[in-house]
């Protein structure tokens, strides 16, 4: 009997590491409708990875916009603990705190490689967390689209004059900048965009890049595809309710962090792959598509107006200024490196083609 | 008594999920001496992550070159199971199978973004595994340096003539190509490079990029820093003994895979950050440094010779040909996308500075 009790105690002792295998079931709300790859890939792959890594003990159920019906309510729902976790883009919280916007991307700002270096090594993640503390959430990078294209235009833009009265769908800061250049900004639901562009009700629109644009069909009705300036590296975020995260066993916290990092990098590769393939297909099927960059006089004015808007926020908001300054100081160094590495490599390779 | 036995059985039953928390202790051998960041960062961070994710149950002890004394024996040691895991660069196994080399990088080949897309989405990892099956190991991407610089030169290279009789340290395929252009290739241990370059015993050498080069001090004695052509995206690999991996609990396999993916992406960000900072410092401290690209006639000949070497291998080796073709076909599409996205973005941003 005594022996048996000792044995029982030993078995109980041996079993204690299994504490960490506590069954946990979380819900994650994403801004996107389910299936809208590559935006939905980080949460979908995260859930699968975490399941596999914990032998099914830590389950994350991913809800798309079609089930929670609150694409722009992700931050609120995670803050309140309705969802333990969310996946969205920081610039949707401009109304709550304008500083959130520049953790997504900045017009004429950093590329994905530059931004990842800043986030992971240049103090960016610490600043992002400082910003999100007020919402009771932890924020982590959640995937990057890379350079987004400047949009599809029915007519070529050869000067500032061509922008006067142009009707365009382009949201956010880029829309603000275009408005200052005389463009009439239209706010149109995604489902109507193709028809309105086809009919000429709008003259232009911005979406993402070839990988996502091809499904919308814009290239069939607006042959001028402009290169990007306004979203050089749009970053998505995972948001996690602080108490829920803090209550996790330490191993599950580590598992979540590793998975978030892995799926973030993966989304960039997926979107790059999709875009390379989609662009090849578009060009083949619609050889009339012309890639254009905005004329210098247009780009210069875009940049001036961008700086005015950013400086305006920085003047009013010391934390915005701190984040913007941190980004700009790193970017100045990073761009030199991008230029002598990737840029000259592409340039010299093209020169001898 | 019966009750107690039942209780014991229940406890034993409850304890069974803890099977996965089996104590596992692996050893990982890396080609690099400990502390040589960022090359050593993926294995060091992997070990820490896996430890954290398993609550200390899966320990990976990382051995640097200084302890196993076999920098180029990593593949053999993992194949034989002396080490369960390794971290190295695929092109070190040229003597065993020439196809391994092109999983590191190819002169005038893909950039890091292009290569990651190919590896993770374009069938690259499957081809890499097909190649490594013969060695009884699983191979996974293990970090990427991005574009490596073309090297430090004491004198400017203005024509093909300037290469005649030039003494240079540059290993691998790039060395082969330079030799065909009249360069005399020297094989010199790392520790002697600075002195020999300073004395003019050699005229030029290639190392990595600013982040790693700055510690060697070459910029103090050779002011011409050439842009890259030969290693546009050198990928490192994790190698794992197949039986050891297959014997792991499924959760640990998943943990290892997530960690490898996370630390691979992280190394690129680390090296990018280090290079941006080091380049800013070098330029400030040594304003005489001049960044140059090789003249077009030199680049053209480099490319011709590269193609001859690659085509030579492809003619003899059908699998080499399959891998090279897969890379080239994807690269043709990917480069178009790189050009209209990142390249034009950098170009238009610079034009309005």
XYZ file of C-alpha atoms in Angstrom:
706
model
C 0.000 0.000 0.000
C 2.764 2.404 0.942
C 4.638 1.367 -2.189
C 1.567 2.024 -4.290
C 1.148 5.512 -2.826
C 4.816 6.245 -3.516
C 4.326 5.011 -7.068
C 1.239 7.178 -7.382
C 3.188 10.204 -6.189
C 5.976 9.475 -8.665
C 3.497 9.183 -11.528
C 1.793 12.419 -10.479
C 5.193 14.087 -10.320
C 6.096 12.793 -13.779
C 2.791 13.985 -15.092
C 3.223 17.601 -13.975
C 5.055 18.771 -17.115
C 1.776 17.908 -18.809
C 0.368 21.038 -17.163
C 1.601 22.862 -20.214
C -0.598 20.643 -22.330
C -3.590 22.351 -20.868
C -6.338 22.432 -23.466
C -6.697 25.968 -24.724
C -9.155 27.166 -27.297
C -8.825 30.677 -28.654
C -10.730 32.627 -31.229
C -9.049 34.911 -33.736
C -10.990 37.552 -35.684
C -9.551 38.820 -38.942
C -10.502 41.912 -40.915
C -10.613 39.884 -44.129
C -13.258 37.502 -45.413
C -12.087 33.882 -45.187
C -10.138 32.723 -48.214
C -8.828 36.141 -49.256
C -5.234 34.972 -49.639
C -2.548 36.055 -49.032
C -4.025 38.369 -46.356
C -5.757 35.457 -44.646
C -2.753 33.149 -44.877
C -0.909 34.291 -41.726
C -3.819 33.565 -39.345
C -4.810 30.362 -41.175
C -1.259 29.024 -41.159
C -0.669 30.178 -37.589
C -3.664 28.168 -36.392
C -2.445 25.046 -38.191
C 1.128 25.447 -36.909
C 0.078 26.005 -33.304
C -2.249 23.003 -33.459
C 0.583 20.825 -34.815
C 3.131 22.128 -32.317
C 0.881 21.410 -29.333
C -0.548 18.116 -30.533
C -3.987 19.693 -30.764
C -3.923 21.124 -27.256
C -3.870 24.784 -28.267
C -6.562 25.425 -30.842
C -7.087 28.798 -32.522
C -10.371 29.117 -34.379
C -10.104 31.729 -37.129
C -13.209 33.807 -37.870
C -13.413 35.742 -41.113
C -15.299 38.983 -41.640
C -18.296 36.970 -42.878
C -18.886 35.574 -39.410
C -18.157 38.480 -37.041
C -19.329 41.187 -39.522
C -16.973 43.718 -38.013
C -13.969 44.155 -40.300
C -12.933 47.347 -38.555
C -13.883 46.238 -35.055
C -10.960 43.827 -34.598
C -8.996 46.039 -32.223
C -12.060 46.707 -30.045
C -12.991 43.037 -29.900
C -9.469 41.991 -28.889
C -9.186 44.830 -26.375
C -12.451 43.726 -24.758
C -11.509 40.053 -24.865
C -14.420 39.057 -27.139
C -11.656 37.538 -29.257
C -8.323 36.560 -27.727
C -6.565 37.428 -30.956
C -6.984 39.459 -34.119
C -5.386 39.953 -37.526
C -5.698 43.289 -39.249
C -3.808 46.352 -40.516
C -2.719 49.042 -38.100
C -3.848 51.957 -40.256
C -7.485 51.065 -39.674
C -7.179 52.578 -36.160
C -6.394 56.102 -37.331
C -9.536 57.372 -35.596
C -8.290 56.049 -32.259
C -4.656 57.100 -32.542
C -3.046 58.437 -35.685
C 0.322 56.919 -34.718
C -1.075 53.451 -35.433
C -1.155 54.311 -39.157
C 2.598 54.525 -39.621
C 3.112 50.982 -38.349
C 1.446 49.811 -41.556
C 3.425 51.799 -44.095
C 4.274 55.388 -45.026
C 4.149 56.909 -48.531
C 7.730 57.161 -49.833
C 8.749 55.149 -46.744
C 10.593 51.905 -46.128
C 10.515 48.790 -48.318
C 9.652 45.429 -46.736
C 13.311 44.517 -46.145
C 13.983 47.916 -44.609
C 10.844 47.819 -42.488
C 11.490 44.315 -41.151
C 14.996 45.371 -40.131
C 13.559 48.392 -38.361
C 10.832 46.363 -36.663
C 12.960 43.433 -35.505
C 16.337 45.151 -34.977
C 15.859 48.918 -35.116
C 13.460 49.348 -32.198
C 10.270 49.314 -34.286
C 8.514 46.523 -32.404
C 9.162 48.241 -29.062
C 7.627 51.461 -30.391
C 4.680 49.551 -31.822
C 4.082 47.943 -28.426
C 4.329 51.325 -26.716
C 1.599 52.503 -29.081
C -0.668 49.502 -28.497
C -0.337 49.429 -24.694
C -3.273 51.845 -24.457
C -5.496 49.213 -26.093
C -4.565 46.433 -23.696
C -3.138 44.349 -26.536
C 0.209 43.021 -27.675
C 0.944 43.777 -31.331
C 3.222 41.653 -33.512
C 4.110 41.871 -37.223
C 1.650 39.716 -39.169
C 2.805 39.684 -42.790
C 3.829 42.209 -45.401
C 2.521 42.807 -48.930
C 5.706 44.451 -50.188
C 5.381 47.368 -52.619
C 1.777 47.963 -53.610
C 1.160 49.219 -57.128
C 0.005 52.795 -57.713
C -3.215 51.654 -59.330
C -5.047 51.135 -62.618
C -5.789 54.193 -64.776
C -7.956 54.381 -67.887
C -5.827 57.193 -69.276
C -2.160 57.986 -69.011
C -1.094 60.622 -66.485
C 1.487 62.837 -68.156
C 1.322 65.907 -65.935
C -0.250 67.375 -62.814
C -2.992 68.744 -65.027
C -4.208 65.245 -65.880
C -5.061 64.738 -62.217
C -7.479 67.665 -62.049
C -10.986 66.329 -61.579
C -9.904 62.722 -62.057
C -12.263 60.380 -60.207
C -10.354 57.764 -58.265
C -10.891 55.199 -55.559
C -7.883 55.304 -53.233
C -8.311 55.174 -49.455
C -6.241 56.502 -46.558
C -3.315 58.883 -46.609
C -2.714 58.324 -50.323
C -6.281 59.471 -51.003
C -5.664 62.565 -48.889
C -2.542 63.343 -50.920
C -4.313 62.786 -54.254
C -7.170 65.034 -53.100
C -4.668 67.827 -52.487
C -3.519 67.352 -56.079
C -7.032 67.911 -57.410
C -8.244 64.316 -57.631
C -11.836 63.630 -56.656
C -11.712 60.696 -54.222
C -14.561 58.198 -54.383
C -15.371 55.730 -51.615
C -16.779 52.630 -53.322
C -17.435 49.092 -52.030
C -15.074 46.499 -53.503
C -17.872 44.641 -55.287
C -18.785 47.636 -57.468
C -15.288 48.717 -58.445
C -14.908 46.740 -61.647
C -18.219 47.866 -63.103
C -17.691 51.526 -62.251
C -14.180 51.485 -63.702
C -15.415 49.715 -66.828
C -18.204 52.301 -67.334
C -15.854 55.204 -66.702
C -17.796 56.351 -63.653
C -14.384 56.358 -62.045
C -11.155 56.931 -63.996
C -8.756 55.082 -61.767
C -8.422 52.978 -58.655
C -5.788 51.492 -56.402
C -5.939 47.954 -55.073
C -2.868 45.934 -54.019
C -0.608 44.316 -56.610
C -0.859 41.788 -59.441
C -1.466 38.780 -57.170
C -4.648 40.232 -55.701
C -5.544 42.614 -58.570
C -5.841 39.854 -61.154
C -8.906 38.396 -59.421
C -10.630 41.795 -59.674
C -10.091 42.062 -63.442
C -9.169 45.749 -63.509
C -6.476 45.088 -66.124
C -9.200 44.286 -68.626
C -10.637 47.799 -68.556
C -7.832 50.174 -67.480
C -4.568 49.558 -69.302
C -2.195 51.907 -67.421
C -0.666 50.255 -64.382
C 1.224 52.738 -62.234
C 4.201 51.850 -60.074
C 3.948 52.305 -56.329
C 4.709 55.266 -54.084
C 2.105 55.225 -51.309
C 2.328 51.770 -49.699
C 5.879 50.518 -50.169
C 5.583 47.753 -47.554
C 2.162 47.395 -45.961
C 2.521 45.438 -42.770
C -0.321 43.521 -41.147
C -0.504 42.844 -37.416
C -1.481 40.134 -35.028
C -3.176 41.630 -31.968
C -3.444 39.660 -28.728
C -5.406 40.498 -25.601
C -2.797 41.092 -22.892
C -4.416 39.152 -20.045
C -5.108 36.195 -22.304
C -1.508 36.142 -23.501
C -0.080 36.600 -20.015
C -2.200 33.701 -18.747
C -0.827 31.295 -21.347
C 1.780 28.753 -20.240
C 5.224 30.140 -21.140
C 5.690 27.403 -23.767
C 2.522 28.425 -25.568
C 3.648 32.042 -25.577
C 6.923 30.930 -27.177
C 5.022 28.760 -29.673
C 2.769 31.645 -30.619
C 5.698 34.018 -31.099
C 7.647 31.590 -33.278
C 4.567 30.866 -35.381
C 3.749 34.563 -35.861
C 7.275 35.233 -37.065
C 7.256 32.255 -39.422
C 3.881 33.024 -41.020
C 4.702 36.717 -41.393
C 7.770 35.948 -43.475
C 5.778 33.357 -45.350
C 3.088 35.815 -46.414
C 5.648 38.037 -48.097
C 6.951 35.050 -50.065
C 3.414 33.979 -50.977
C 2.396 37.425 -52.185
C 5.643 37.802 -54.105
C 5.055 34.455 -55.786
C 1.419 35.224 -56.583
C 2.355 38.611 -58.006
C 5.146 37.250 -60.179
C 2.809 34.610 -61.606
C -0.185 36.931 -61.973
C 1.853 39.643 -63.661
C 3.215 37.155 -66.182
C -0.327 35.979 -66.925
C -1.807 39.478 -67.208
C 0.892 40.589 -69.604
C 0.421 37.517 -71.740
C -3.379 37.752 -71.874
C -3.521 41.554 -72.159
C -0.370 42.671 -73.988
C -1.737 46.203 -74.122
C -1.092 46.806 -70.413
C 1.489 49.537 -69.937
C 3.490 49.982 -66.762
C 4.095 53.642 -66.014
C 5.637 55.643 -63.234
C 4.057 58.995 -62.381
C 5.892 61.943 -63.949
C 8.471 63.614 -61.721
C 6.378 66.732 -61.232
C 3.537 64.571 -59.926
C 5.806 62.505 -57.666
C 7.392 65.659 -56.268
C 4.023 67.125 -55.349
C 2.903 63.800 -53.881
C 5.967 63.790 -51.695
C 5.529 67.423 -50.642
C 1.924 66.820 -49.655
C 2.826 63.593 -47.863
C 5.435 65.459 -45.839
C 2.974 68.220 -44.997
C 0.447 65.703 -43.719
C 3.038 63.751 -41.705
C 4.659 66.893 -40.306
C 1.229 68.166 -39.318
C 0.602 65.071 -37.222
C 4.133 65.161 -35.816
C 3.682 68.769 -34.683
C 0.557 67.864 -32.733
C 1.642 64.493 -31.401
C 5.051 63.926 -29.778
C 4.768 60.132 -29.920
C 3.892 60.220 -33.634
C 6.984 62.380 -34.087
C 9.157 59.923 -32.170
C 8.031 56.978 -34.283
C 8.304 58.889 -37.565
C 11.796 60.134 -36.656
C 12.922 56.625 -35.720
C 11.663 55.344 -39.079
C 13.213 58.165 -41.082
C 16.593 57.957 -39.396
C 16.817 54.242 -40.010
C 15.468 54.554 -43.527
C 18.168 57.034 -44.498
C 20.820 54.463 -43.641
C 18.841 51.494 -44.912
C 18.130 53.056 -48.313
C 21.847 53.539 -48.936
C 22.330 49.838 -48.329
C 19.305 48.865 -50.467
C 20.726 51.016 -53.237
C 24.238 49.568 -53.309
C 22.980 46.000 -52.839
C 19.642 45.023 -54.426
C 19.133 48.125 -56.555
C 22.528 48.118 -58.282
C 22.350 44.358 -58.624
C 19.059 44.593 -60.528
C 20.323 47.553 -62.531
C 23.611 45.947 -63.626
C 21.878 42.646 -64.400
C 19.349 44.450 -66.598
C 22.054 46.475 -68.354
C 23.702 43.383 -69.803
C 20.517 41.571 -70.779
C -6.858 -0.563 -2.672
C -8.930 -1.082 -5.802
C -9.836 2.599 -5.732
C -6.187 3.486 -5.462
C -5.297 1.310 -8.453
C -8.085 2.921 -10.460
C -6.779 6.328 -9.432
C -3.287 5.266 -10.444
C -4.559 4.144 -13.838
C -6.411 7.427 -14.300
C -3.281 9.392 -13.441
C -1.206 7.274 -15.811
C -3.798 7.824 -18.522
C -3.799 11.569 -17.917
C -0.047 11.571 -18.019
C 0.216 9.980 -21.470
C 0.017 13.242 -23.434
C 3.264 14.038 -21.610
C 4.890 11.416 -23.870
C 5.517 14.294 -26.215
C 7.449 15.978 -23.459
C 10.044 13.280 -23.747
C 13.423 14.746 -22.902
C 15.384 15.045 -26.084
C 18.914 16.326 -26.367
C 20.314 16.991 -29.805
C 23.609 18.313 -31.006
C 23.915 20.721 -33.919
C 27.231 21.321 -35.702
C 27.695 24.547 -37.609
C 30.330 25.408 -40.185
C 30.985 28.760 -38.471
C 32.949 29.508 -35.315
C 30.629 30.418 -32.433
C 29.746 34.089 -32.285
C 30.176 34.807 -36.018
C 26.851 36.615 -36.370
C 24.685 36.762 -38.379
C 25.699 33.323 -39.769
C 25.518 31.740 -36.324
C 22.255 33.446 -35.383
C 19.843 30.941 -36.977
C 21.163 27.919 -35.022
C 21.651 29.912 -31.793
C 18.145 31.368 -31.964
C 16.639 28.060 -33.052
C 18.065 26.336 -29.964
C 16.678 29.040 -27.667
C 13.248 28.986 -29.356
C 12.923 25.203 -29.261
C 13.975 25.165 -25.595
C 11.333 27.806 -24.773
C 8.626 26.110 -26.833
C 9.139 22.760 -25.120
C 9.716 24.034 -21.587
C 13.295 22.773 -21.721
C 12.351 19.281 -22.871
C 13.943 19.489 -26.308
C 17.467 20.827 -25.986
C 19.693 21.499 -28.976
C 23.343 22.034 -28.100
C 25.066 24.123 -30.778
C 28.715 23.338 -31.519
C 30.804 25.865 -33.413
C 33.719 25.052 -35.667
C 36.094 25.573 -32.724
C 34.775 22.461 -31.006
C 34.194 19.954 -33.834
C 37.100 21.281 -36.004
C 35.336 20.196 -39.173
C 33.811 23.225 -40.874
C 33.324 21.326 -44.110
C 32.395 18.001 -42.525
C 28.917 19.064 -41.411
C 27.036 17.109 -44.067
C 29.051 13.937 -43.361
C 28.542 14.225 -39.629
C 24.785 14.695 -39.976
C 24.512 11.907 -42.548
C 26.309 9.535 -40.156
C 24.295 10.711 -37.158
C 27.344 12.017 -35.249
C 25.288 15.187 -35.062
C 21.513 15.109 -35.371
C 21.552 18.494 -37.040
C 23.829 20.859 -38.924
C 23.960 24.437 -40.200
C 26.023 25.228 -43.245
C 25.937 26.418 -46.859
C 24.961 24.032 -49.622
C 27.768 25.037 -51.996
C 30.338 23.440 -49.711
C 29.219 20.035 -51.016
C 30.198 20.664 -54.619
C 32.648 17.743 -54.476
C 29.821 15.363 -53.549
C 27.173 16.639 -55.949
C 27.474 19.800 -58.005
C 23.702 20.359 -57.857
C 24.001 21.252 -54.163
C 25.811 24.465 -55.129
C 22.863 26.121 -56.818
C 20.720 25.851 -53.687
C 23.000 28.468 -52.151
C 22.976 31.061 -54.904
C 23.819 31.471 -58.577
C 25.802 34.352 -60.146
C 23.333 36.711 -61.835
C 20.583 34.652 -60.209
C 17.657 35.349 -57.909
C 17.524 37.961 -55.137
C 16.512 36.898 -51.617
C 12.836 37.770 -52.168
C 12.816 35.901 -55.480
C 14.647 32.899 -54.037
C 12.386 32.609 -50.985
C 9.354 32.644 -53.267
C 10.908 29.928 -55.372
C 11.893 27.844 -52.347
C 8.616 28.084 -50.429
C 6.113 28.408 -53.290
C 7.860 27.616 -56.569
C 8.905 24.029 -55.880
C 12.437 24.876 -54.698
C 12.257 23.100 -51.354
C 10.989 19.928 -52.986
C 13.905 19.966 -55.434
C 16.354 20.656 -52.609
C 14.994 17.663 -50.710
C 15.256 15.500 -53.812
C 18.909 16.512 -53.967
C 19.619 15.809 -50.291
C 17.829 12.446 -50.128
C 21.078 10.734 -51.198
C 22.721 12.011 -48.002
C 20.048 10.687 -45.675
C 19.227 14.202 -44.489
C 16.371 16.654 -44.629
C 17.422 20.116 -45.822
C 15.591 23.321 -44.883
C 16.358 26.985 -45.646
C 18.478 28.367 -42.804
C 18.902 32.089 -43.441
C 19.905 34.325 -46.314
C 22.596 37.013 -46.554
C 20.913 38.915 -49.374
C 23.125 40.455 -52.091
C 26.816 40.022 -51.289
C 29.122 42.798 -52.400
C 31.553 42.241 -55.280
C 34.571 42.857 -53.054
C 37.235 45.380 -52.076
C 39.750 46.498 -54.710
C 42.870 48.577 -54.204
C 42.550 50.024 -57.708
C 39.574 50.847 -59.866
C 38.563 48.362 -62.559
C 37.748 50.328 -65.698
C 38.056 47.613 -68.330
C 38.689 43.919 -68.894
C 42.386 44.760 -69.221
C 42.566 45.821 -65.585
C 41.694 42.266 -64.580
C 44.707 40.708 -66.310
C 47.076 39.358 -63.683
C 45.099 40.891 -60.822
C 45.620 38.856 -57.640
C 42.339 38.248 -55.876
C 40.880 36.093 -53.125
C 37.437 34.958 -54.261
C 36.280 31.366 -53.759
C 33.845 29.135 -55.624
C 32.169 29.689 -58.944
C 32.903 33.422 -58.876
C 36.601 32.606 -58.592
C 36.285 30.238 -61.547
C 34.672 33.008 -63.598
C 37.298 35.592 -62.612
C 40.062 33.121 -63.494
C 38.605 32.827 -66.996
C 38.867 36.614 -67.213
C 42.593 36.550 -66.439
C 42.504 37.049 -62.688
C 44.954 35.080 -60.587
C 42.953 33.476 -57.804
C 44.604 33.153 -54.398
C 43.383 30.842 -51.654
C 44.217 32.561 -48.358
C 43.084 31.857 -44.783
C 40.756 34.524 -43.377
C 43.216 35.594 -40.682
C 45.840 36.691 -43.213
C 43.590 38.555 -45.622
C 43.822 42.029 -44.122
C 47.631 42.029 -43.949
C 48.083 40.686 -47.485
C 45.622 43.213 -48.897
C 47.291 46.027 -46.968
C 50.741 45.036 -48.277
C 49.489 44.676 -51.842
C 50.346 40.966 -51.967
C 46.798 40.645 -53.215
C 44.977 43.409 -55.113
C 41.416 42.548 -54.209
C 39.211 40.225 -52.230
C 35.591 39.337 -51.754
C 34.016 38.775 -48.371
C 30.279 39.255 -47.632
C 28.791 42.720 -47.169
C 29.241 45.752 -44.913
C 27.865 44.074 -41.762
C 30.517 41.343 -41.786
C 33.206 43.192 -43.794
C 33.534 46.028 -41.293
C 35.003 43.682 -38.665
C 37.725 42.653 -41.129
C 38.832 46.245 -41.797
C 39.296 45.884 -45.571
C 37.771 49.327 -46.154
C 40.813 50.866 -44.489
C 43.203 49.606 -47.159
C 41.207 49.086 -50.380
C 38.883 51.994 -51.192
C 36.919 50.585 -54.176
C 33.873 48.647 -53.053
C 32.255 46.809 -55.970
C 28.573 46.008 -56.186
C 27.456 42.388 -56.286
C 26.937 39.979 -59.161
C 28.084 36.547 -57.943
C 26.091 35.843 -54.763
C 22.811 37.746 -55.036
C 21.103 35.791 -52.230
C 23.291 33.224 -50.472
C 21.072 30.825 -48.619
C 22.232 28.747 -45.657
C 20.699 25.384 -44.754
C 19.689 23.417 -41.732
C 20.457 19.738 -42.281
C 18.766 17.056 -40.182
C 19.517 13.361 -40.000
C 16.431 11.625 -41.400
C 16.051 8.855 -38.816
C 16.531 11.289 -35.955
C 13.892 13.608 -37.395
C 11.475 10.803 -38.172
C 11.819 9.509 -34.604
C 10.832 12.839 -33.079
C 7.309 13.215 -31.702
C 5.169 14.939 -34.361
C 4.884 18.071 -32.184
C 8.636 18.429 -32.003
C 8.892 18.094 -35.758
C 6.355 20.909 -36.105
C 8.204 22.996 -33.507
C 11.482 22.516 -35.340
C 9.955 23.472 -38.686
C 8.315 26.633 -37.349
C 11.521 27.661 -35.602
C 13.654 27.074 -38.707
C 11.334 29.244 -40.770
C 11.268 32.010 -38.158
C 15.036 32.167 -37.640
C 15.733 32.043 -41.386
C 13.650 35.163 -41.990
C 15.206 36.732 -38.932
C 18.753 36.312 -40.200
C 17.974 38.274 -43.344
C 16.616 41.128 -41.220
C 19.630 40.983 -38.907
C 22.147 41.057 -41.738
C 20.246 43.836 -43.475
C 20.260 45.871 -40.262
C 23.945 45.209 -39.590
C 24.846 46.147 -43.152
C 22.847 49.383 -43.112
C 24.517 50.433 -39.854
C 28.010 49.275 -40.833
C 27.830 50.951 -44.220
C 26.816 54.264 -42.624
C 29.726 53.985 -40.195
C 32.298 53.015 -42.857
C 31.298 55.922 -45.071
C 31.494 58.355 -42.190
C 34.870 57.125 -40.938
C 36.386 56.577 -44.401
C 34.793 59.106 -46.751
C 37.221 58.055 -49.491
C 35.409 54.748 -50.062
C 33.933 54.628 -53.560
C 31.129 52.297 -54.566
C 31.576 51.073 -58.120
C 29.846 48.634 -60.414
C 31.992 46.633 -62.806
C 32.029 48.098 -66.333
C 29.520 46.613 -68.745
C 32.183 44.813 -70.785
C 33.389 43.086 -67.614
C 29.869 42.209 -66.463
C 29.019 40.818 -69.902
C 32.038 38.546 -69.885
C 31.303 37.475 -66.303
C 27.821 36.506 -67.374
C 29.004 34.657 -70.469
C 31.518 32.660 -68.445
C 28.944 31.967 -65.728
C 26.566 30.619 -68.353
C 29.269 28.448 -69.884
C 30.083 26.914 -66.505
C 26.415 26.351 -65.608
C 25.550 24.972 -69.040
C 28.538 22.640 -68.804
C 27.194 21.114 -65.597
C 23.654 21.017 -66.981
C 24.829 19.078 -70.057
C 26.426 16.407 -67.887
C 23.844 16.235 -65.141
C 20.095 16.027 -65.860
C 19.112 16.816 -62.275
C 21.334 19.912 -62.214
C 19.600 20.946 -65.429
C 16.151 20.416 -63.919
C 16.945 22.571 -60.891
C 18.630 25.295 -62.938
C 15.721 25.399 -65.383
C 13.200 25.632 -62.551
C 15.153 28.550 -61.076
C 15.560 30.344 -64.375
C 11.949 29.962 -65.415
C 10.731 31.366 -62.132
C 13.373 34.077 -62.086
C 12.289 35.380 -65.475
C 8.814 36.007 -64.102
C 9.992 37.114 -60.665
C 12.451 39.678 -62.021
C 9.675 41.412 -63.955
C 7.772 41.779 -60.712
C 10.869 42.909 -58.752
C 11.453 45.510 -61.438
C 7.990 47.042 -61.496
C 7.674 46.919 -57.697
C 10.816 47.446 -55.584
C 13.137 48.589 -58.358
C 10.901 51.338 -59.781
C 9.905 52.349 -56.276
C 13.558 52.936 -55.304
C 14.245 54.610 -58.639
C 11.322 57.048 -58.535
C 11.972 57.831 -54.857
C 15.604 58.641 -55.649
C 14.679 60.756 -58.687
C 12.776 63.264 -56.570
C 15.274 63.480 -53.704
